[in-house]
mmCIF file with all atom_site columns, C-alpha atoms in Angstrom:
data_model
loop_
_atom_site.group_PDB
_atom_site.id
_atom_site.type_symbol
_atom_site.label_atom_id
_atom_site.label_alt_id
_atom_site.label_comp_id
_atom_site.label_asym_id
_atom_site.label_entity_id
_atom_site.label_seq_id
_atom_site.pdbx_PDB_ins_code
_atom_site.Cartn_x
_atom_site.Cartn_y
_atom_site.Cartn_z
_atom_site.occupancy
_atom_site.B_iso_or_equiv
_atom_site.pdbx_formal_charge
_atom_site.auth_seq_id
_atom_site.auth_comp_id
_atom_site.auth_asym_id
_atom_site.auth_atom_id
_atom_site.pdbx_PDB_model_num
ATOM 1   C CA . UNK H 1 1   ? 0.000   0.000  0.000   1.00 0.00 ? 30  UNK H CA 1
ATOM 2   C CA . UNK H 1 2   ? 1.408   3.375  -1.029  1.00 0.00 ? 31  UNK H CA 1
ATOM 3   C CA . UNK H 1 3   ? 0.889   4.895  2.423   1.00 0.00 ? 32  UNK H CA 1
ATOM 4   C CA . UNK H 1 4   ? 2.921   2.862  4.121   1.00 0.00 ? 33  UNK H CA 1
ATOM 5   C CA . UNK H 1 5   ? 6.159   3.648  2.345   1.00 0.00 ? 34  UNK H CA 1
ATOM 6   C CA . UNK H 1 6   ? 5.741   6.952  4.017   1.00 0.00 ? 35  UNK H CA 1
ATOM 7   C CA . UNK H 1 7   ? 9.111   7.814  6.763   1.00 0.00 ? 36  UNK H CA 1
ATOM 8   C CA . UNK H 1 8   ? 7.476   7.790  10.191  1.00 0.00 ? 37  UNK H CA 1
ATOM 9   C CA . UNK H 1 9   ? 9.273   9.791  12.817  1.00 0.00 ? 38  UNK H CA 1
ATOM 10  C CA . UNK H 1 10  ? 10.495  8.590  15.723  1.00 0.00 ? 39  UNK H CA 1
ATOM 11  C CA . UNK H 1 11  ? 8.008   8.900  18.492  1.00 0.00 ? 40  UNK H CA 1
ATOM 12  C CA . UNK H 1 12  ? 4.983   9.399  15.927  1.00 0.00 ? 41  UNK H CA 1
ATOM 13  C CA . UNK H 1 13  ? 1.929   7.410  15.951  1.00 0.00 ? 42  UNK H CA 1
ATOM 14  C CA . UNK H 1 14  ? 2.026   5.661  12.456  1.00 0.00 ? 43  UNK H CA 1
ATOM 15  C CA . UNK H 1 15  ? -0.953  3.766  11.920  1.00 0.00 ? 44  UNK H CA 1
ATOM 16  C CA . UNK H 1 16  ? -2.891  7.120  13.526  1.00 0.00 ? 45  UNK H CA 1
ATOM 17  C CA . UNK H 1 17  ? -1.264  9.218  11.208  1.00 0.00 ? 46  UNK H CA 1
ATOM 18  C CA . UNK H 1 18  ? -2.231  7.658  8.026   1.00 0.00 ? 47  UNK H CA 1
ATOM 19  C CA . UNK H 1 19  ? -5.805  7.450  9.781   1.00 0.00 ? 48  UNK H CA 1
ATOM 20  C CA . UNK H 1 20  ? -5.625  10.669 9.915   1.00 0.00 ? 49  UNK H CA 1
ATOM 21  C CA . UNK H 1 21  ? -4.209  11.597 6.355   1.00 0.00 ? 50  UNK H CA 1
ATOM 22  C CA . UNK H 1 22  ? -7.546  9.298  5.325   1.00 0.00 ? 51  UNK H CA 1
ATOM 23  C CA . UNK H 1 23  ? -9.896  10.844 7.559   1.00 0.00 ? 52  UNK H CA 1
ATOM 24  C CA . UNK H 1 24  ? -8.814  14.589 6.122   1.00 0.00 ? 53  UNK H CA 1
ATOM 25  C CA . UNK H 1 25  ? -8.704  12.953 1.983   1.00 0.00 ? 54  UNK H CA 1
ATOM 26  C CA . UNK H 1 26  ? -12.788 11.989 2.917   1.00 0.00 ? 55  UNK H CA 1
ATOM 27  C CA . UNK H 1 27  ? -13.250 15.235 4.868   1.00 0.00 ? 56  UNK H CA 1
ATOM 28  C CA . UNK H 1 28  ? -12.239 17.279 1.856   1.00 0.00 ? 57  UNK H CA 1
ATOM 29  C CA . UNK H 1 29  ? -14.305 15.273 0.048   1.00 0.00 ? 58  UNK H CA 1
ATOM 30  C CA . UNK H 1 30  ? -16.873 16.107 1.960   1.00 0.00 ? 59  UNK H CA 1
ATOM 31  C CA . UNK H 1 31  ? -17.078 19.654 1.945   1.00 0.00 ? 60  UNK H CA 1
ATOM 32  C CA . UNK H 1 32  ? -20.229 20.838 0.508   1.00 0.00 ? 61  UNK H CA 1
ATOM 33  C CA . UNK H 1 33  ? -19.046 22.753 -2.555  1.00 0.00 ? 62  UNK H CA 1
ATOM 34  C CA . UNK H 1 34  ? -18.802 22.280 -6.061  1.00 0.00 ? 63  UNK H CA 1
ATOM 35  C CA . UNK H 1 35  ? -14.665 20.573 -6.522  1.00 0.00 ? 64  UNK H CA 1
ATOM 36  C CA . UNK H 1 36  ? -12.864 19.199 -9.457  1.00 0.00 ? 65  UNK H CA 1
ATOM 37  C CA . UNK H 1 37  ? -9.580  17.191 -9.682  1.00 0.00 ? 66  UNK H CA 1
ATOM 38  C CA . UNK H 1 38  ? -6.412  19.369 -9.437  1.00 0.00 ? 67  UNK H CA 1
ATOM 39  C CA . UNK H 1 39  ? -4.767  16.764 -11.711 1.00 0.00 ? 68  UNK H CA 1
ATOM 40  C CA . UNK H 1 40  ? -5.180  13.317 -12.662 1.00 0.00 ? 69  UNK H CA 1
ATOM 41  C CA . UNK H 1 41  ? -4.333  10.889 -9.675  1.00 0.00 ? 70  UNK H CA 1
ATOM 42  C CA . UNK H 1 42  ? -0.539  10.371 -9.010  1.00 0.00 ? 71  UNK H CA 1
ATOM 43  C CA . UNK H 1 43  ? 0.876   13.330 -11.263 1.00 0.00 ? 72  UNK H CA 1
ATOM 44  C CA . UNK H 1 44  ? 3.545   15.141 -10.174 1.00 0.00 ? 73  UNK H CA 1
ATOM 45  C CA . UNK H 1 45  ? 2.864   17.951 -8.242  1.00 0.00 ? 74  UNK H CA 1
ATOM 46  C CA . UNK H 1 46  ? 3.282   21.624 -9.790  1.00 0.00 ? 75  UNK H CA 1
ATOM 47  C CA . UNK H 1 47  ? 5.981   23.617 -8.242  1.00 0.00 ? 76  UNK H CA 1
ATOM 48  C CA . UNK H 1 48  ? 4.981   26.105 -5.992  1.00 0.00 ? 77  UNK H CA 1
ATOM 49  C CA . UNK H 1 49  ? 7.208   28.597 -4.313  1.00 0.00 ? 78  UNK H CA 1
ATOM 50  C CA . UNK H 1 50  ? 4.977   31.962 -3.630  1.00 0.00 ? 79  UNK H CA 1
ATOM 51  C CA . UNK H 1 51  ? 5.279   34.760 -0.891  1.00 0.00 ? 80  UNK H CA 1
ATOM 52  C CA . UNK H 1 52  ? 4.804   33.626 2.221   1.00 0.00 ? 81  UNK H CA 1
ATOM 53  C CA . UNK H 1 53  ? 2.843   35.376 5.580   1.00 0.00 ? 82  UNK H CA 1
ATOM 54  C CA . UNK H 1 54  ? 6.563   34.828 6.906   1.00 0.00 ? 83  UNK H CA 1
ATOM 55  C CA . UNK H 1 55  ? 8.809   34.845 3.804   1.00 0.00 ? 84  UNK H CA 1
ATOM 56  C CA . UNK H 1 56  ? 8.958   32.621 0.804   1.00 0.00 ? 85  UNK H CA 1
ATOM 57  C CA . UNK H 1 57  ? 7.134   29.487 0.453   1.00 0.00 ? 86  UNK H CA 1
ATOM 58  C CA . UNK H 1 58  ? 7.957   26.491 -1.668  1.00 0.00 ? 87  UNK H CA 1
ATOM 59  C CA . UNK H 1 59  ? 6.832   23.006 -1.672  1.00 0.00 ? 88  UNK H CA 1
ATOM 60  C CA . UNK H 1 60  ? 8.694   20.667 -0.074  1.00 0.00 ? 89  UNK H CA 1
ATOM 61  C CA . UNK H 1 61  ? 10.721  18.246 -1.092  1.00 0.00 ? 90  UNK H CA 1
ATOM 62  C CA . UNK H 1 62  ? 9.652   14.839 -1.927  1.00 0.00 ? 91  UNK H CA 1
ATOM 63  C CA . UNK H 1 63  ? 9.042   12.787 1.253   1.00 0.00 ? 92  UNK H CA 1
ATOM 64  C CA . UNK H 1 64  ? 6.885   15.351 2.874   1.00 0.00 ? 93  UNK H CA 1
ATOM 65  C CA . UNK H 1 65  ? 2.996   14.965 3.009   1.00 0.00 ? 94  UNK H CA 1
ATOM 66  C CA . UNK H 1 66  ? 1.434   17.981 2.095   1.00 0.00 ? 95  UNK H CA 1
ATOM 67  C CA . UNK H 1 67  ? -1.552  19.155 2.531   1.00 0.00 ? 96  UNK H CA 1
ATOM 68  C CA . UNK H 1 68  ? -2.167  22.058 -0.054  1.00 0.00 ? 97  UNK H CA 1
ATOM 69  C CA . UNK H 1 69  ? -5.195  24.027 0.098   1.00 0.00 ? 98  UNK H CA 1
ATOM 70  C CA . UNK H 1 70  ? -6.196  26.951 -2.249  1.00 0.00 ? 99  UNK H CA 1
ATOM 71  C CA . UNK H 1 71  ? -8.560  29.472 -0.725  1.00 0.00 ? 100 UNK H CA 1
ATOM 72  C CA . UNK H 1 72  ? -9.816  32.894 -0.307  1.00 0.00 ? 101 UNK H CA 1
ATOM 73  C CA . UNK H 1 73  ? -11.543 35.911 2.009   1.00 0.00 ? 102 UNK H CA 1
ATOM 74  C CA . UNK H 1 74  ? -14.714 35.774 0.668   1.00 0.00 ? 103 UNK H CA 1
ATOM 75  C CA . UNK H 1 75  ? -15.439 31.902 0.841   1.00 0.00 ? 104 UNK H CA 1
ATOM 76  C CA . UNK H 1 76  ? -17.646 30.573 3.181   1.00 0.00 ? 105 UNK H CA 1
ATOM 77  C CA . UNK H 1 77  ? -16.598 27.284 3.270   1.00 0.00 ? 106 UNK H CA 1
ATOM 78  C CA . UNK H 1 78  ? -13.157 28.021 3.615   1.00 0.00 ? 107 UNK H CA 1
ATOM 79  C CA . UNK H 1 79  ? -13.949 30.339 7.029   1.00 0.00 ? 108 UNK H CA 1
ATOM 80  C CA . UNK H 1 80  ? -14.903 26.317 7.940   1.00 0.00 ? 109 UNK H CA 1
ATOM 81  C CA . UNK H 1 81  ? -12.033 24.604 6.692   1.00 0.00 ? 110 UNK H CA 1
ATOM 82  C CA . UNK H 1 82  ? -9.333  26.789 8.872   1.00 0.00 ? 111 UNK H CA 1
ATOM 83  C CA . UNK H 1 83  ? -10.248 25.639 12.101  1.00 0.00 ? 112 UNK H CA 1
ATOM 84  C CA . UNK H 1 84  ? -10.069 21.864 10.989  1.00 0.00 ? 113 UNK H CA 1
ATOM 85  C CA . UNK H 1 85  ? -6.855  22.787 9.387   1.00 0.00 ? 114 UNK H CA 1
ATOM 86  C CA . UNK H 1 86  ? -5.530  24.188 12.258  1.00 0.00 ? 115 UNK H CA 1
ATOM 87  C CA . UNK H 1 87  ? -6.492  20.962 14.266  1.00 0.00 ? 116 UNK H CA 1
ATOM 88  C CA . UNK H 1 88  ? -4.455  18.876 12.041  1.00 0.00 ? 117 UNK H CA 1
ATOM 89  C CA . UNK H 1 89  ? -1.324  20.846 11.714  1.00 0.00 ? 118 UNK H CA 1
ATOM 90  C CA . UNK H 1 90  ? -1.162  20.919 15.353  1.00 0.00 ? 119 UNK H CA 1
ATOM 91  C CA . UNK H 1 91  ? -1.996  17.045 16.055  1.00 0.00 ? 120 UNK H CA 1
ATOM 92  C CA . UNK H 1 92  ? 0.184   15.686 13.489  1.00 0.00 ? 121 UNK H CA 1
ATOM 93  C CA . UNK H 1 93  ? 2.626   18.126 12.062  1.00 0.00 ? 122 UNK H CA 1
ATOM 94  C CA . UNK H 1 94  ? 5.244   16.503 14.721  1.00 0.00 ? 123 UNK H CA 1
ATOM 95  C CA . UNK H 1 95  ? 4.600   13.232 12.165  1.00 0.00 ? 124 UNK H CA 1
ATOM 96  C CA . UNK H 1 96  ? 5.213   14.870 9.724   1.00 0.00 ? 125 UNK H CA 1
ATOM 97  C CA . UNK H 1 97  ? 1.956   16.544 8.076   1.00 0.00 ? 126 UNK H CA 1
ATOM 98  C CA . UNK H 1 98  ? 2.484   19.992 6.710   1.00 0.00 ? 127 UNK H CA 1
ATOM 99  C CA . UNK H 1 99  ? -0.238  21.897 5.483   1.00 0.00 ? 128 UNK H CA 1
ATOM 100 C CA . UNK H 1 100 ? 0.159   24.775 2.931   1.00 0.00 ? 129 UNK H CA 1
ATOM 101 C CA . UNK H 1 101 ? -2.789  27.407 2.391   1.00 0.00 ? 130 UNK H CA 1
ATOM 102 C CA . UNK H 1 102 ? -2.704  29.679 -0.472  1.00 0.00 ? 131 UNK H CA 1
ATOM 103 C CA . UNK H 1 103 ? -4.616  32.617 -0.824  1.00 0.00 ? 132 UNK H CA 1
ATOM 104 C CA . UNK H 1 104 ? -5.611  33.753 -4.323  1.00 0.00 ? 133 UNK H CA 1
ATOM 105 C CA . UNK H 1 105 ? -7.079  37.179 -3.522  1.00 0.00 ? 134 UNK H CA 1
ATOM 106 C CA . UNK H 1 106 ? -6.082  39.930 -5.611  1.00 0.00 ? 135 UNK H CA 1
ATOM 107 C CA . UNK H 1 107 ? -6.008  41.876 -2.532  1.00 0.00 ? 136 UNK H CA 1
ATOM 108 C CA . UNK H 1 108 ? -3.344  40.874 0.139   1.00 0.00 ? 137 UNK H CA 1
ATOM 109 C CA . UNK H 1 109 ? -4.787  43.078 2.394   1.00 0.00 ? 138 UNK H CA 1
ATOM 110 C CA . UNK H 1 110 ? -8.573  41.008 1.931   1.00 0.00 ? 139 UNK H CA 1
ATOM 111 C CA . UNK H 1 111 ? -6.318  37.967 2.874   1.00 0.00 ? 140 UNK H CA 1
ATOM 112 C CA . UNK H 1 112 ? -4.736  39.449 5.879   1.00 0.00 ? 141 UNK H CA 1
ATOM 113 C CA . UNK H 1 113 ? -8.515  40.797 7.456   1.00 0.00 ? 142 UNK H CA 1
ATOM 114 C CA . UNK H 1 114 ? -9.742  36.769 7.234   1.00 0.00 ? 143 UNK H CA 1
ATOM 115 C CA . UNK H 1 115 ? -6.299  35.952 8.547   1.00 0.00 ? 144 UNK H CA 1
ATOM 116 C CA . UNK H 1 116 ? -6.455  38.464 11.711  1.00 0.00 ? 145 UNK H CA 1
ATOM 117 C CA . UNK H 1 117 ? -9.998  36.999 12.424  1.00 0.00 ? 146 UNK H CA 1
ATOM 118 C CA . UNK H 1 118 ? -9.207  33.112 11.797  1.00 0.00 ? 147 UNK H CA 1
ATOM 119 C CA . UNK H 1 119 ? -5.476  33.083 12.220  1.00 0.00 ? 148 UNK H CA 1
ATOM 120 C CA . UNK H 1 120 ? -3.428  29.900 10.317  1.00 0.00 ? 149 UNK H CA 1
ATOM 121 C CA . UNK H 1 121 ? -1.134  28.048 12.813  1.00 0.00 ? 150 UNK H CA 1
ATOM 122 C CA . UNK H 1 122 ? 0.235   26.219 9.597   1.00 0.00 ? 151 UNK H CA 1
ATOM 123 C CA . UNK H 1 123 ? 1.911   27.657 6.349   1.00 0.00 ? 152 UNK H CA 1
ATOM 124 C CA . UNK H 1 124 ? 0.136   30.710 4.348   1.00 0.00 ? 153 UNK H CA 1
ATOM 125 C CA . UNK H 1 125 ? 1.208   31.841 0.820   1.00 0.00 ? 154 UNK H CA 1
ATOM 126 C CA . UNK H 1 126 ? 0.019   34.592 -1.415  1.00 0.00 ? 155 UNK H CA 1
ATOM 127 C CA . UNK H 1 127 ? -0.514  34.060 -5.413  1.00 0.00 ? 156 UNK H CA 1
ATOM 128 C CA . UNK H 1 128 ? -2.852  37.457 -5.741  1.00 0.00 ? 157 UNK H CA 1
ATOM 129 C CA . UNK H 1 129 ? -2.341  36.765 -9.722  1.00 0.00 ? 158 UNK H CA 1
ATOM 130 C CA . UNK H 1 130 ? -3.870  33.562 -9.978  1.00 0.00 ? 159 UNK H CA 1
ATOM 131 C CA . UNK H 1 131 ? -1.012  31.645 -11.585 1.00 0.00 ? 160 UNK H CA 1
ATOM 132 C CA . UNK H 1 132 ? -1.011  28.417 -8.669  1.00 0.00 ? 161 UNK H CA 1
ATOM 133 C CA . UNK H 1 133 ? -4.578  27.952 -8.916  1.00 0.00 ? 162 UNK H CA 1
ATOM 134 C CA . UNK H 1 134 ? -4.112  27.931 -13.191 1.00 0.00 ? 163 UNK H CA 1
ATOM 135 C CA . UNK H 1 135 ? -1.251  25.643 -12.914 1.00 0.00 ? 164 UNK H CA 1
ATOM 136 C CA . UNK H 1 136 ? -2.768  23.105 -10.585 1.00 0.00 ? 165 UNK H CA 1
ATOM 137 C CA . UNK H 1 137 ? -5.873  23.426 -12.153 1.00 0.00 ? 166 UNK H CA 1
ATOM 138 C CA . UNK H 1 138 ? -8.487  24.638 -9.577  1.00 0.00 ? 167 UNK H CA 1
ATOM 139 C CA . UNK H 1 139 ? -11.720 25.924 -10.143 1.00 0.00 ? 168 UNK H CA 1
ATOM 140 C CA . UNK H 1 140 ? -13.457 26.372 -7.231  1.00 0.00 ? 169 UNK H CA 1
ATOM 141 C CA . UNK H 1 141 ? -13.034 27.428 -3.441  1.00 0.00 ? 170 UNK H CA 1
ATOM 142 C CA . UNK H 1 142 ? -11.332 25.812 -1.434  1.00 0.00 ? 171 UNK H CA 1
ATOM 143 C CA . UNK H 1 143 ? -10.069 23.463 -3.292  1.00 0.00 ? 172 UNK H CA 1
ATOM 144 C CA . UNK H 1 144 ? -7.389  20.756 -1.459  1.00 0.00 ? 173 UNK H CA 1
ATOM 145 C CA . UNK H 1 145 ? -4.536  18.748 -2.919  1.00 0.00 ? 174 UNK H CA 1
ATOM 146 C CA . UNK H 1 146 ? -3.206  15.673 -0.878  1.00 0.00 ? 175 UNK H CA 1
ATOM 147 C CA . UNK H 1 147 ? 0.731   15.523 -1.716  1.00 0.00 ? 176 UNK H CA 1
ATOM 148 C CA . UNK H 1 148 ? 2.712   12.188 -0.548  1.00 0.00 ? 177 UNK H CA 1
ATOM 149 C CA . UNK H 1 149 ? 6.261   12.400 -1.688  1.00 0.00 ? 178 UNK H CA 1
ATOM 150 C CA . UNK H 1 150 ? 6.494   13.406 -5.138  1.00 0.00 ? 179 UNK H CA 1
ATOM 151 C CA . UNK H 1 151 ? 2.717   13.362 -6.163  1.00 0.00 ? 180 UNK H CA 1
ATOM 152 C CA . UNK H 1 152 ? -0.471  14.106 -5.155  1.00 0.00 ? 181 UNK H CA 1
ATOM 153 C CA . UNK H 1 153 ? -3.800  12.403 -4.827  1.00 0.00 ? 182 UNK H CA 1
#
């Protein structure tokens, strides 16, 4: 099973973990909002490497699980997501969960109001111009990408 070639840390709760990285896959599949693929199952992931809330962002390297989540101010649904987000960083970042949230308002300042009101304890990047969203192919808010290693799901 792909998951289990995943590097657990020492100390970290494996078999929780990957729970975990299934419960959040069906949670985001969940979320009550029109969603299509980023990419076709198991492609590699685009680069990313944006402005960050503190300095530049890029993906990391392969190994990492990455949970990479495209949102903006004026969604609803993603006023939701950042609590649950938040949740997860905290509970299993230490295994090795990292979750990256980019904001695709125009406005920076927009993205810093809903940040001062539901503030990210994980990893916030900017891409005011659109060109993540284009490359990654997402159409809709929020829109989540599950990266293991080298691809996504």
């Amino acid at each position: 099973m792909w998951i289990a070639k995943l590097p657990a840390r020492a100390g970290a709760d494996f078999p929780t973990f990957a729970r975990a990285l299934l419960v959040a896959a069906l949670a985001c599949a969940l979320v009550p909002v029109t969603s299509v693929r980023a990419a076709e199952a198991g492609a590699p992931a685009p680069a990313l490497t944006l402005p960050g809330a503190a300095g530049p962002v890029v993906l990391p390297a392969k190994g990492k699980v990455v949970l990479v989540d495209f949102w903006a101010s004026w969604c609803g649904p993603c006023r939701q997501s950042f609590p649950w987000m938040n949740r997860m960083q905290q509970r299993y970042g230490a295994a090795g969960l990292q979750i990256v949230a980019v904001n695709v308002d125009q406005d920076r300042a927009e993205a810093e109001a809903f940040l001062r009101k539901l503030p990210a304890a994980f990893t916030v990047a900017f891409d005011g111009g659109g060109d993540t969203p284009k490359r990654w192919g997402v159409r809709a808010m929020p829109t989540s990408v599950l990266k293991i290693g080298r691809a996504h799901v």
